[in-house]
């Protein structure tokens, strides 16, 4: 294991740093909140910074996200390692090319700052509705929960894609993770070289379209062969969970940071478990640790690899005494009898029982819930409410948490005053400013100085109004002696310090 340095950056920069090192062509089109990834890549290339193989990446801004995906598709067919960054409607415009890229088993990684789709209204904020809309394309889906994981999984997904030939969507929560500034341990070129085998790169280049070695690709197929050809990818997807876990294990040997396809947190005998993925898992982790110290017995499954979904790895991670499971999705699929992750977990457990599996003697109660759409807050009080609901004989299914639903009565009540002890010894500060008045920039500098010049762990999160320039901004800064898993805002009555940079706010806001 090598000595590594720390850096205080946000999730977008963490993803872009790895992507810039491991690709030759980066085709981009800006869309909030992923735009900064492309901006970083463009800046680094303009400065002449080279990739792992000593060449300067070509960064191209296309006319739309559809054009960016088409450019990536073409580059991959020419044996050029390529990537892109996107979110929301931008990802939807890439779907036709994504089906082709996956169908042709072309390794690449699309880095997604997951964001709401425009439905009854447009939202620039984060949830998983965009990536869930692309889950049938054949792209593998790997989810990061924090800026540290964004950096680490960007590398793991690139390595697994090159080895397994399946393209990846590496996604993380828009704004909550993409724009959160956090202290993380960096990855140097030696670790990158240790993860990326040259024979994988050579094999990829050997499949490039060239008149010197002609192959038939991109044909039209009739009913006589299409079905059979569609099934030929099965061995690649069957092998991929093992390949991803192998990449995670190799990464752990190089860095000391161990990940699993499904990471369990909690006691081995926990009877109530929450299953979810994304930044909300960190808040659940914090709450699970606190509740267990108070005498509870509750657990958490962090889902890392969502596609291909591996029931065997999920069942291995679940505690054997588990009797009640709440599966949380950060998306809504109107008209369905459950959201995607919920149905996958339910199916995995049911099929294990029907197939004579030995994990559970009887079917646990599995309920689904929705949380955090459009970056709606997800706090320890809400998480405790879900565990409390699981104590009921028949927990509510298809519930919502974090809103008051007086139309269809799906919501659970929660105690807004519930707190964990995670911030004992930490300093929490809030700064109110006006968009473009310098407040956010100054606070980013402050949290980076604290993170990089002191031993303290640091976290900065910045709440922007969708009107951006000229609207209110609130900066939430935390720093202290322990790692910070609080992926939720600082409540005003919890802040040690509040700065107000526009006096008029005192008359307009509480």
XYZ file of C-alpha atoms in Angstrom:
510
model
C 0.000 0.000 0.000
C 1.374 3.370 -1.056
C 1.513 6.631 0.878
C -1.182 8.935 -0.481
C -1.829 12.652 -0.231
C -5.053 14.418 0.698
C -6.896 17.055 -1.300
C -10.085 19.028 -0.599
C -12.197 19.058 -3.778
C -15.769 18.394 -4.900
C -17.216 15.289 -6.538
C -17.158 16.719 -10.062
C -13.442 17.461 -9.876
C -12.767 14.035 -8.354
C -14.462 12.263 -11.281
C -12.911 14.508 -13.914
C -9.379 14.003 -12.547
C -9.546 10.229 -13.075
C -11.420 10.435 -16.390
C -8.871 12.904 -17.756
C -6.018 10.552 -16.913
C -7.574 7.446 -18.484
C -8.968 8.695 -21.803
C -7.863 10.147 -25.120
C -11.085 11.787 -26.323
C -13.589 13.592 -24.096
C -16.753 14.758 -25.858
C -18.830 17.128 -23.750
C -21.930 19.264 -23.697
C -22.698 21.344 -20.577
C -25.692 20.570 -18.382
C -26.144 21.334 -14.678
C -24.850 19.856 -12.385
C -22.306 17.921 -14.483
C -20.843 20.864 -16.428
C -17.856 21.327 -14.130
C -16.475 17.895 -15.072
C -16.168 18.969 -18.689
C -14.819 22.379 -17.691
C -12.058 20.805 -15.599
C -11.113 18.419 -18.415
C -11.032 21.269 -20.942
C -8.874 23.416 -18.649
C -6.376 20.633 -18.000
C -6.049 19.792 -21.692
C -5.592 23.461 -22.585
C -2.666 23.524 -20.144
C -1.112 20.539 -21.884
C -1.595 18.100 -19.011
C -1.117 14.545 -20.273
C -2.950 11.318 -19.622
C -1.497 8.113 -18.212
C 0.110 7.331 -21.576
C 1.739 10.733 -22.041
C -0.656 12.280 -24.577
C -2.818 15.385 -24.262
C -6.514 14.557 -24.346
C -8.739 15.998 -27.037
C -11.723 17.708 -25.417
C -14.525 18.536 -27.864
C -17.748 20.411 -27.121
C -20.490 19.100 -29.402
C -23.786 20.647 -30.472
C -25.817 18.574 -27.977
C -25.541 15.588 -25.674
C -26.722 13.396 -28.550
C -23.749 14.604 -30.559
C -21.400 13.970 -27.629
C -22.630 10.368 -27.335
C -22.279 9.897 -31.089
C -18.704 11.202 -30.977
C -17.916 8.782 -28.145
C -19.449 5.904 -30.109
C -17.328 6.730 -33.148
C -14.146 7.157 -31.109
C -14.658 3.790 -29.421
C -15.107 2.052 -32.765
C -11.766 3.530 -33.820
C -10.044 2.025 -30.763
C -9.778 5.332 -28.893
C -10.516 5.455 -25.180
C -13.254 8.025 -24.704
C -15.625 9.358 -22.064
C -18.283 11.987 -21.420
C -20.099 13.681 -18.538
C -23.811 14.437 -18.350
C -27.059 14.458 -16.360
C -30.855 14.529 -16.617
C -32.307 15.214 -20.081
C -28.743 15.185 -21.423
C -28.431 11.511 -20.517
C -31.759 10.753 -22.223
C -30.418 12.231 -25.464
C -27.527 9.758 -25.272
C -29.694 6.639 -24.917
C -29.813 5.622 -28.630
C -26.005 5.617 -28.845
C -25.749 3.906 -25.457
C -27.724 0.913 -26.733
C -25.258 0.621 -29.627
C -22.165 1.073 -27.446
C -23.349 -1.636 -25.038
C -24.589 -3.936 -27.790
C -21.163 -3.803 -29.425
C -19.415 -4.414 -26.070
C -17.336 -1.236 -26.270
C -15.713 -0.354 -22.916
C -16.236 3.210 -21.719
C -17.421 5.076 -18.640
C -20.035 7.861 -18.666
C -19.808 9.918 -15.460
C -23.286 11.066 -14.406
C -24.142 13.744 -11.821
C -27.603 12.218 -11.395
C -30.407 14.760 -11.624
C -34.199 14.975 -11.755
C -35.954 14.735 -15.095
C -38.424 17.421 -16.140
C -41.881 15.959 -15.459
C -44.616 18.209 -14.011
C -41.854 20.816 -13.858
C -38.139 21.143 -14.515
C -35.671 20.729 -11.661
C -31.917 21.181 -11.765
C -31.500 19.246 -8.510
C -30.510 15.673 -7.807
C -32.163 12.274 -7.751
C -31.884 9.026 -9.731
C -34.669 9.450 -12.262
C -32.239 10.010 -15.154
C -30.004 6.974 -14.610
C -33.021 4.761 -13.917
C -34.436 5.799 -17.281
C -31.241 4.514 -18.928
C -30.962 1.240 -17.031
C -32.145 -0.891 -19.979
C -29.374 0.284 -22.304
C -27.004 -2.481 -21.194
C -24.617 -0.128 -19.404
C -23.380 -1.362 -16.039
C -24.295 1.036 -13.226
C -21.924 1.823 -10.352
C -23.015 4.309 -7.681
C -20.787 6.542 -5.521
C -21.942 7.993 -2.198
C -19.296 10.667 -1.472
C -16.543 12.648 -3.243
C -13.994 10.080 -2.028
C -16.011 7.274 -3.584
C -16.521 9.300 -6.772
C -12.769 9.382 -7.285
C -12.287 5.738 -6.305
C -15.206 4.363 -8.329
C -14.237 6.402 -11.376
C -11.042 4.325 -11.454
C -12.714 1.030 -10.519
C -15.360 1.442 -13.239
C -12.743 2.239 -15.903
C -10.714 -0.843 -14.922
C -13.769 -3.125 -14.832
C -15.053 -1.808 -18.163
C -11.745 -2.429 -19.922
C -11.474 -5.929 -18.466
C -15.126 -6.933 -18.867
C -15.917 -5.037 -22.118
C -19.220 -3.744 -20.687
C -19.646 0.080 -20.675
C -20.443 1.802 -17.368
C -22.590 4.588 -16.046
C -20.690 5.786 -12.984
C -23.232 7.987 -11.201
C -23.442 10.079 -8.052
C -26.031 12.478 -6.657
C -26.241 15.807 -8.439
C -25.273 18.755 -6.215
C -25.272 16.717 -2.985
C -22.155 14.814 -4.115
C -21.111 16.575 -7.334
C -20.816 19.958 -5.590
C -19.903 18.854 -2.064
C -16.351 19.912 -1.199
C -14.732 17.244 0.949
C -11.323 16.149 2.143
C -10.286 13.003 0.284
C -7.236 10.812 -0.223
C -5.931 11.196 -3.772
C -4.926 8.573 -6.341
C -1.528 8.947 -7.987
C -0.320 7.662 -11.360
C 1.260 4.557 -9.839
C -2.116 3.442 -8.490
C -3.729 4.168 -11.859
C -1.078 2.057 -13.588
C -1.574 -0.695 -11.032
C -5.295 -0.832 -11.816
C -5.199 -0.586 -15.632
C -3.469 -3.524 -17.314
C -1.829 -2.746 -20.636
C -3.148 -5.974 -22.163
C -6.731 -4.719 -21.638
C -5.875 -1.516 -23.482
C -4.122 -3.441 -26.269
C -7.076 -5.816 -26.642
C -9.445 -2.851 -26.897
C -7.298 -1.200 -29.562
C -7.081 -4.529 -31.396
C -10.865 -4.487 -31.869
C -10.783 -1.111 -33.674
C -12.386 -0.855 -37.091
C -9.612 -0.777 -39.689
C -9.361 -1.702 -43.400
C -6.290 -3.768 -42.490
C -8.442 -6.158 -40.469
C -12.022 -5.899 -41.753
C -14.924 -7.117 -39.594
C -18.694 -6.904 -39.989
C -20.259 -4.526 -37.440
C -23.379 -2.371 -37.242
C -25.524 -4.517 -39.499
C -29.302 -4.802 -39.837
C -30.625 -8.134 -38.567
C -33.805 -10.029 -39.292
C -35.819 -12.398 -37.058
C -33.659 -15.354 -38.083
C -30.647 -14.135 -36.056
C -31.475 -11.028 -33.961
C -32.784 -12.912 -30.909
C -29.833 -15.302 -30.829
C -27.329 -12.461 -31.285
C -28.968 -10.484 -28.475
C -28.365 -13.354 -26.067
C -24.666 -13.679 -26.903
C -23.777 -10.912 -24.415
C -24.995 -12.981 -21.436
C -21.565 -14.395 -20.456
C -20.097 -10.881 -20.307
C -22.806 -9.663 -17.925
C -22.671 -12.855 -15.849
C -18.933 -12.349 -15.337
C -19.086 -8.622 -14.587
C -20.006 -8.665 -10.854
C -16.964 -10.824 -10.186
C -14.794 -8.541 -12.320
C -15.990 -5.448 -10.442
C -15.392 -7.099 -7.073
C -11.952 -8.140 -8.290
C -11.220 -4.518 -9.245
C -12.414 -3.394 -5.809
C -10.161 -5.941 -4.113
C -7.173 -4.875 -6.199
C -7.920 -1.240 -5.385
C -8.005 -2.135 -1.677
C -4.579 -3.759 -1.948
C -3.201 -0.565 -3.510
C -4.937 2.007 -1.299
C -6.319 0.299 1.811
C -9.893 1.348 0.937
C -12.046 -1.782 0.599
C -15.397 -1.716 -1.169
C -17.888 -4.469 -1.961
C -20.763 -4.718 -4.419
C -23.109 -4.555 -1.415
C -21.513 -3.141 1.736
C -23.231 -4.029 5.025
C -23.039 -1.718 8.040
C -24.318 -2.851 11.434
C -24.383 -5.850 13.770
C -24.479 -9.382 12.379
C -27.810 -10.072 14.116
C -29.722 -6.976 12.966
C -33.399 -7.684 12.254
C -34.247 -4.359 10.569
C -32.242 -3.216 7.550
C -32.417 -0.287 5.103
C -31.158 -0.828 1.541
C -30.291 2.153 -0.689
C -27.606 3.755 -2.841
C -26.241 7.258 -3.293
C -25.402 10.023 -0.839
C -28.348 9.129 1.408
C -26.484 5.967 2.403
C -23.933 8.078 4.273
C -26.649 9.709 6.396
C -28.117 6.254 7.077
C -24.630 5.012 8.034
C -24.299 7.839 10.557
C -27.765 7.127 11.974
C -27.265 3.351 12.148
C -24.054 3.824 14.136
C -25.841 6.160 16.546
C -28.956 3.982 17.005
C -26.869 0.880 17.639
C -24.935 2.743 20.335
C -28.325 3.478 21.909
C -29.130 -0.236 22.129
C -30.956 -0.764 18.823
C -30.034 -3.539 16.384
C -30.368 -2.081 12.892
C -28.356 -2.340 9.695
C -27.685 -0.804 6.304
C -26.863 -2.189 2.863
C -25.012 0.254 0.594
C -25.659 -0.781 -3.002
C -22.594 -0.143 -5.156
C -23.174 -2.138 -8.367
C -26.807 -1.724 -9.426
C -26.377 -3.231 -12.906
C -25.732 -6.060 -13.502
C -27.663 -6.759 -10.301
C -26.100 -9.659 -8.379
C -28.620 -11.433 -6.108
C -25.895 -13.733 -4.745
C -23.791 -10.810 -3.506
C -26.854 -9.084 -2.013
C -27.952 -12.208 -0.135
C -24.427 -12.758 1.153
C -24.380 -9.209 2.560
C -27.786 -9.322 4.301
C -27.687 -10.502 7.936
C -29.274 -13.956 8.318
C -31.576 -12.812 11.150
C -32.994 -9.927 9.087
C -36.815 -9.921 9.252
C -37.802 -6.443 8.023
C -36.234 -4.621 5.055
C -36.973 -1.123 3.748
C -35.636 -0.495 0.237
C -35.320 3.200 -0.614
C -35.368 4.542 -4.165
C -34.506 8.113 -5.122
C -36.847 8.058 -8.095
C -40.510 7.634 -8.944
C -41.841 5.291 -11.603
C -45.512 6.307 -11.967
C -47.882 3.388 -12.452
C -45.401 0.750 -11.294
C -46.078 -1.359 -8.206
C -42.648 -0.452 -6.887
C -39.491 1.395 -7.826
C -36.491 -0.328 -9.492
C -34.202 -1.084 -6.545
C -37.125 -2.267 -4.404
C -38.264 -4.723 -7.069
C -34.750 -6.066 -7.597
C -34.234 -6.692 -3.872
C -37.681 -8.259 -3.494
C -37.113 -10.498 -6.512
C -33.653 -11.599 -5.315
C -34.957 -12.700 -1.902
C -38.107 -14.338 -3.283
C -36.230 -16.270 -5.960
C -33.722 -17.498 -3.387
C -36.561 -18.861 -1.243
C -38.404 -20.378 -4.197
C -35.188 -21.991 -5.383
C -34.607 -23.645 -2.028
C -31.971 -21.170 -0.863
C -30.813 -21.367 2.728
C -30.374 -17.652 3.525
C -33.770 -17.140 5.179
C -36.090 -19.699 6.743
C -39.090 -17.488 5.898
C -39.674 -14.520 3.630
C -38.671 -11.242 5.334
C -41.120 -8.359 5.050
C -39.753 -6.123 2.282
C -41.259 -2.653 1.814
C -40.307 0.109 -0.589
C -40.107 3.833 -0.085
C -39.218 6.992 -1.975
C -37.025 9.759 -0.621
C -34.969 12.748 -1.684
C -36.508 13.555 -5.074
C -35.045 16.804 -6.454
C -32.498 16.925 -3.594
C -35.240 16.950 -0.937
C -33.636 16.707 2.490
C -32.996 13.250 3.989
C -32.064 13.555 7.649
C -31.395 11.247 10.623
C -34.885 11.999 11.934
C -36.381 10.647 8.713
C -34.118 7.605 8.799
C -35.141 6.812 12.381
C -38.781 7.121 11.318
C -38.209 4.402 8.687
C -36.616 2.070 11.248
C -39.530 2.810 13.616
C -41.978 1.948 10.836
C -40.208 -1.394 10.380
C -41.063 -2.168 14.015
C -44.747 -2.337 13.058
C -46.331 -5.714 12.393
C -47.167 -4.605 8.850
C -44.930 -1.692 7.809
C -46.349 0.682 5.213
C -45.312 -0.221 1.661
C -44.598 2.323 -1.084
C -44.228 5.075 1.487
C -42.610 8.469 1.071
C -40.381 10.219 3.616
C -39.397 13.876 3.768
C -42.678 15.339 2.519
C -46.216 15.707 3.875
C -48.416 13.927 1.353
C -51.982 15.027 2.106
C -53.200 13.881 -1.331
C -52.468 10.142 -1.403
C -51.284 9.753 2.221
C -48.046 7.928 1.411
C -45.803 9.844 3.814
C -44.386 8.742 7.139
C -44.244 11.226 10.051
C -40.800 12.020 11.463
C -39.276 13.937 14.342
C -37.551 17.022 12.936
C -35.750 17.508 16.260
C -34.000 14.109 16.256
C -30.203 14.411 16.138
C -27.288 11.998 16.208
C -24.106 12.755 18.154
C -22.007 12.870 14.967
C -21.197 16.565 15.347
C -19.858 16.471 18.904
C -16.554 18.293 18.739
C -17.233 19.555 15.202
C -17.791 23.149 14.096
C -20.806 23.967 11.924
C -21.272 27.289 10.156
C -23.815 28.763 7.726
C -23.342 31.757 5.422
C -26.207 33.511 3.635
C -25.333 35.342 0.445
C -26.641 36.511 -2.908
C -25.795 34.584 -6.060
C -22.513 35.890 -7.590
C -21.699 38.103 -4.570
C -18.606 36.017 -3.728
C -19.977 34.266 -0.640
C -19.844 30.751 -2.119
C -16.377 31.265 -3.610
C -15.004 32.584 -0.331
C -16.464 29.673 1.603
C -15.058 27.137 -0.866
C -11.648 28.678 -0.289
C -12.149 28.591 3.490
C -13.123 24.912 3.610
C -10.263 23.964 1.272
C -7.760 25.800 3.484
C -9.100 24.029 6.583
C -9.064 20.661 4.811
C -5.607 20.974 3.317
C -3.732 22.949 5.983
C -5.063 21.255 9.134
C -5.661 17.709 10.357
C -9.421 18.340 10.489
C -11.933 16.607 8.241
C -13.865 19.197 6.269
C -17.118 19.367 4.301
C -18.643 22.234 2.349
C -22.057 22.183 0.694
C -23.641 25.099 -1.111
C -27.382 25.561 -1.641
C -28.135 27.437 -4.835
C -31.492 28.724 -5.954
C -32.316 27.499 -9.478
C -32.352 31.162 -10.568
C -28.600 31.162 -9.739
C -27.125 34.659 -10.153
C -29.090 37.171 -8.104
C -30.842 34.597 -5.885
C -30.102 33.509 -2.321
C -27.254 31.082 -1.598
C -26.573 29.308 1.690
C -23.157 27.794 2.395
C -23.021 24.927 4.909
C -19.527 24.285 6.320
C -18.529 21.538 8.748
C -15.115 20.584 10.078
C -13.929 18.460 12.975
C -11.750 15.574 14.157
C -13.871 12.728 12.719
C -14.904 11.779 9.139
C -18.131 13.554 8.181
C -20.996 11.446 6.796
C -23.692 14.097 7.239
C -25.134 14.374 3.723
C -27.810 16.798 4.875
C -28.004 20.506 5.641
C -27.101 22.197 8.899
C -30.224 23.282 10.762
C -30.148 26.930 11.808
C -30.406 26.095 15.505
C -27.457 23.668 15.206
C -25.012 26.133 13.641
C -22.131 27.410 15.783
C -21.859 30.459 13.546
C -24.181 32.159 11.048
C -22.967 34.812 8.610
C -25.383 37.014 6.690
C -23.797 38.918 3.804
C -26.943 40.789 2.715
C -28.637 42.784 5.464
C -31.968 42.774 3.618
C -32.191 39.001 4.288
C -32.804 39.793 7.968
C -36.147 41.324 6.976
C -37.125 38.655 4.425
C -36.039 35.305 5.914
C -36.392 33.631 9.295
